[in-house]
PDB file of C-alpha atoms in Angstrom:
ATOM      1  CA  UNK A   2       7.484  64.610 -95.277  1.00 43.00           C
ATOM      2  CA  UNK A   3       6.332  68.052 -94.787  1.00 49.00           C
ATOM      3  CA  UNK A   4       4.167  69.638 -97.443  1.00 50.00           C
ATOM      4  CA  UNK A   5       6.139  72.162 -99.947  1.00 49.00           C
ATOM      5  CA  UNK A   6       5.991  76.002 -98.998  1.00 48.00           C
ATOM      6  CA  UNK A   7       3.873  76.654-102.004  1.00 50.00           C
ATOM      7  CA  UNK A   8       1.436  73.761-101.787  1.00 54.00           C
ATOM      8  CA  UNK A   9      -1.029  72.318-104.822  1.00 53.00           C
ATOM      9  CA  UNK A  10      -3.975  72.154-102.443  1.00 52.00           C
ATOM     10  CA  UNK A  11      -4.589  75.605-102.231  1.00 52.00           C
ATOM     11  CA  UNK A  12      -6.263  75.199-105.529  1.00 54.00           C
ATOM     12  CA  UNK A  13      -8.467  72.348-105.049  1.00 60.00           C
ATOM     13  CA  UNK A  14     -11.855  73.826-105.199  1.00 67.00           C
ATOM     14  CA  UNK A  15     -12.815  71.367-102.557  1.00 71.00           C
ATOM     15  CA  UNK A  16     -10.236  72.323-100.054  1.00 82.00           C
ATOM     16  CA  UNK A  17     -11.606  73.471 -96.660  1.00 86.00           C
ATOM     17  CA  UNK A  18      -9.870  75.350 -93.903  1.00 90.00           C
ATOM     18  CA  UNK A  19     -10.768  74.947 -89.888  1.00 94.00           C
ATOM     19  CA  UNK A  20      -9.303  75.831 -86.882  1.00 97.00           C
ATOM     20  CA  UNK A  21      -9.026  73.780 -83.830  1.00 97.00           C
ATOM     21  CA  UNK A  22      -8.250  74.628 -80.358  1.00 98.00           C
ATOM     22  CA  UNK A  23      -5.813  72.635 -78.049  1.00 97.00           C
ATOM     23  CA  UNK A  24      -7.799  69.747 -76.638  1.00 96.00           C
ATOM     24  CA  UNK A  25     -10.514  69.058 -78.917  1.00 97.00           C
ATOM     25  CA  UNK A  26     -10.997  66.078 -80.953  1.00 95.00           C
ATOM     26  CA  UNK A  27     -10.700  66.150 -84.403  1.00 95.00           C
ATOM     27  CA  UNK A  28     -11.700  62.425 -85.529  1.00 92.00           C
ATOM     28  CA  UNK A  29     -11.924  59.266 -83.721  1.00 89.00           C
ATOM     29  CA  UNK A  30     -11.429  55.872 -84.467  1.00 88.00           C
ATOM     30  CA  UNK A  31     -13.951  54.051 -86.055  1.00 87.00           C
ATOM     31  CA  UNK A  32     -15.911  56.848 -87.672  1.00 85.00           C
ATOM     32  CA  UNK A  33     -16.635  56.909 -91.529  1.00 84.00           C
ATOM     33  CA  UNK A  34     -15.614  60.055 -92.298  1.00 83.00           C
ATOM     34  CA  UNK A  35     -12.638  60.258 -94.534  1.00 83.00           C
ATOM     35  CA  UNK A  36     -10.858  63.435 -95.466  1.00 87.00           C
ATOM     36  CA  UNK A  37      -7.379  63.678 -95.841  1.00 87.00           C
ATOM     37  CA  UNK A  38      -5.874  66.802 -93.701  1.00 90.00           C
ATOM     38  CA  UNK A  39      -3.083  68.773 -93.856  1.00 89.00           C
ATOM     39  CA  UNK A  40      -1.868  70.721 -91.321  1.00 92.00           C
ATOM     40  CA  UNK A  41      -0.904  74.085 -92.180  1.00 91.00           C
ATOM     41  CA  UNK A  42      -0.195  75.192 -88.181  1.00 94.00           C
ATOM     42  CA  UNK A  43      -0.142  73.313 -85.404  1.00 97.00           C
ATOM     43  CA  UNK A  44       0.265  70.103 -83.599  1.00 97.00           C
ATOM     44  CA  UNK A  45      -1.744  67.497 -83.509  1.00 97.00           C
ATOM     45  CA  UNK A  46      -1.510  63.671 -81.507  1.00 96.00           C
ATOM     46  CA  UNK A  47      -2.584  60.022 -83.377  1.00 94.00           C
ATOM     47  CA  UNK A  48      -3.709  57.534 -80.917  1.00 92.00           C
ATOM     48  CA  UNK A  49      -4.434  54.096 -81.887  1.00 87.00           C
ATOM     49  CA  UNK A  50      -5.503  51.460 -79.789  1.00 81.00           C
ATOM     50  CA  UNK A  51      -3.168  48.240 -78.733  1.00 80.00           C
ATOM     51  CA  UNK A  52      -4.501  44.789 -79.508  1.00 80.00           C
ATOM     52  CA  UNK A  53      -5.161  44.327 -75.814  1.00 84.00           C
ATOM     53  CA  UNK A  54      -7.467  47.693 -75.794  1.00 80.00           C
ATOM     54  CA  UNK A  55      -5.266  50.073 -74.355  1.00 83.00           C
ATOM     55  CA  UNK A  56      -4.554  53.586 -76.156  1.00 81.00           C
ATOM     56  CA  UNK A  57      -1.161  53.632 -77.406  1.00 82.00           C
ATOM     57  CA  UNK A  58       0.248  57.574 -78.957  1.00 81.00           C
ATOM     58  CA  UNK A  59       1.077  56.188 -82.182  1.00 85.00           C
ATOM     59  CA  UNK A  60       2.772  59.699 -83.593  1.00 89.00           C
ATOM     60  CA  UNK A  61       2.865  63.827 -82.860  1.00 95.00           C
ATOM     61  CA  UNK A  62       2.492  65.576 -86.399  1.00 94.00           C
ATOM     62  CA  UNK A  63       3.046  69.151 -87.065  1.00 94.00           C
ATOM     63  CA  UNK A  64       2.993  72.167 -89.595  1.00 91.00           C
ATOM     64  CA  UNK A  65       3.189  70.264 -92.727  1.00 86.00           C
ATOM     65  CA  UNK A  66       2.357  66.998 -92.161  1.00 88.00           C
ATOM     66  CA  UNK A  67      -0.666  64.731 -93.432  1.00 86.00           C
ATOM     67  CA  UNK A  68      -2.864  62.306 -91.751  1.00 89.00           C
ATOM     68  CA  UNK A  69      -6.490  60.734 -92.740  1.00 86.00           C
ATOM     69  CA  UNK A  70      -4.563  59.405 -95.608  1.00 80.00           C
ATOM     70  CA  UNK A  71      -5.581  55.779 -95.206  1.00 79.00           C
ATOM     71  CA  UNK A  72      -9.508  56.405 -94.957  1.00 80.00           C
ATOM     72  CA  UNK A  73      -9.396  58.948 -97.513  1.00 79.00           C
ATOM     73  CA  UNK A  74      -7.954  56.232 -99.759  1.00 76.00           C
ATOM     74  CA  UNK A  75      -9.050  53.009 -98.698  1.00 79.00           C
ATOM     75  CA  UNK A  76     -12.564  53.877 -97.782  1.00 80.00           C
ATOM     76  CA  UNK A  77     -12.780  52.068 -94.654  1.00 83.00           C
ATOM     77  CA  UNK A  78     -13.687  53.902 -90.996  1.00 81.00           C
ATOM     78  CA  UNK A  79     -10.790  55.739 -89.385  1.00 84.00           C
ATOM     79  CA  UNK A  80      -8.170  53.538 -87.686  1.00 84.00           C
ATOM     80  CA  UNK A  81      -7.261  56.033 -84.937  1.00 89.00           C
ATOM     81  CA  UNK A  82      -7.881  58.989 -83.075  1.00 92.00           C
ATOM     82  CA  UNK A  83      -6.319  62.254 -83.841  1.00 95.00           C
ATOM     83  CA  UNK A  84      -6.394  64.999 -80.479  1.00 96.00           C
ATOM     84  CA  UNK A  85      -5.057  68.702 -81.066  1.00 97.00           C
ATOM     85  CA  UNK A  86      -2.081  69.474 -79.022  1.00 97.00           C
ATOM     86  CA  UNK A  87      -1.752  72.801 -79.645  1.00 97.00           C
ATOM     87  CA  UNK A  88      -4.074  75.504 -81.580  1.00 97.00           C
ATOM     88  CA  UNK A  89      -4.418  73.774 -85.274  1.00 97.00           C
ATOM     89  CA  UNK A  90      -5.202  75.291 -88.774  1.00 95.00           C
ATOM     90  CA  UNK A  91      -6.072  72.082 -91.211  1.00 93.00           C
ATOM     91  CA  UNK A  92      -7.011  72.103 -94.891  1.00 88.00           C
ATOM     92  CA  UNK A  93      -9.507  69.364 -95.338  1.00 89.00           C
ATOM     93  CA  UNK A  94      -9.730  67.556 -98.633  1.00 85.00           C
ATOM     94  CA  UNK A  95     -12.541  65.377 -99.388  1.00 83.00           C
ATOM     95  CA  UNK A  96     -11.728  61.897-100.696  1.00 79.00           C
ATOM     96  CA  UNK A  97     -12.910  62.537-104.521  1.00 79.00           C
ATOM     97  CA  UNK A  98     -10.747  65.662-104.794  1.00 75.00           C
ATOM     98  CA  UNK A  99      -7.874  63.242-104.240  1.00 73.00           C
ATOM     99  CA  UNK A 100      -7.501  61.968-107.751  1.00 71.00           C
ATOM    100  CA  UNK A 101      -7.523  64.570-109.939  1.00 73.00           C
ATOM    101  CA  UNK A 102      -5.074  66.592-107.353  1.00 70.00           C
ATOM    102  CA  UNK A 103      -2.263  63.098-107.300  1.00 70.00           C
ATOM    103  CA  UNK A 104      -2.382  63.117-110.957  1.00 70.00           C
ATOM    104  CA  UNK A 105      -1.851  66.907-111.474  1.00 72.00           C
ATOM    105  CA  UNK A 106       1.110  66.850-108.823  1.00 68.00           C
ATOM    106  CA  UNK A 107       2.106  63.213-108.844  1.00 70.00           C
ATOM    107  CA  UNK A 108       6.012  64.335-108.076  1.00 75.00           C
ATOM    108  CA  UNK A 109       4.594  65.921-104.663  1.00 69.00           C
ATOM    109  CA  UNK A 110       2.763  63.288-103.553  1.00 66.00           C
ATOM    110  CA  UNK A 111       5.179  60.411-105.037  1.00 69.00           C
ATOM    111  CA  UNK A 112       7.285  61.771-102.651  1.00 74.00           C
ATOM    112  CA  UNK A 113       5.028  61.626-100.088  1.00 68.00           C
ATOM    113  CA  UNK A 114       4.114  58.386-100.422  1.00 68.00           C
ATOM    114  CA  UNK A 115       7.742  56.915-100.392  1.00 70.00           C
ATOM    115  CA  UNK A 116       8.179  58.754 -97.020  1.00 71.00           C
ATOM    116  CA  UNK A 117       5.139  57.113 -95.309  1.00 64.00           C
ATOM    117  CA  UNK A 118       5.737  53.841 -96.579  1.00 65.00           C
ATOM    118  CA  UNK A 119       9.217  54.145 -95.371  1.00 70.00           C
ATOM    119  CA  UNK A 120       8.093  54.864 -92.123  1.00 68.00           C
ATOM    120  CA  UNK A 121       5.636  51.975 -91.849  1.00 61.00           C
ATOM    121  CA  UNK A 122       7.647  48.942 -90.245  1.00 61.00           C
ATOM    122  CA  UNK A 123       7.408  45.860 -91.977  1.00 58.00           C
TER     123      UNK A 123
END
């Protein structure tokens, strides 16, 4: 589910905007960096490892999408690598900003969470 046109995260004091060029790696599997990333413009590819160790494309995420939510919420290392497919502008939110943001804007985040849970296979 895409983020709204007039998103609440622009008001978050800890929001950081960062540009990435095609071919760059935004984050790698097993790193401890925990930002939640919202794609303002561009497209990224999430790569995971199969049990065999082979790299598998998990999903492509376009403008309006979100990634990094798992590590931001559970505090564990990243479970995937994210590669830039076309020039991308991200809004990065530190995990400590998420609690207050979730509380202030729960209806929007609740829809995001429902959409995410619907996309996860049983």
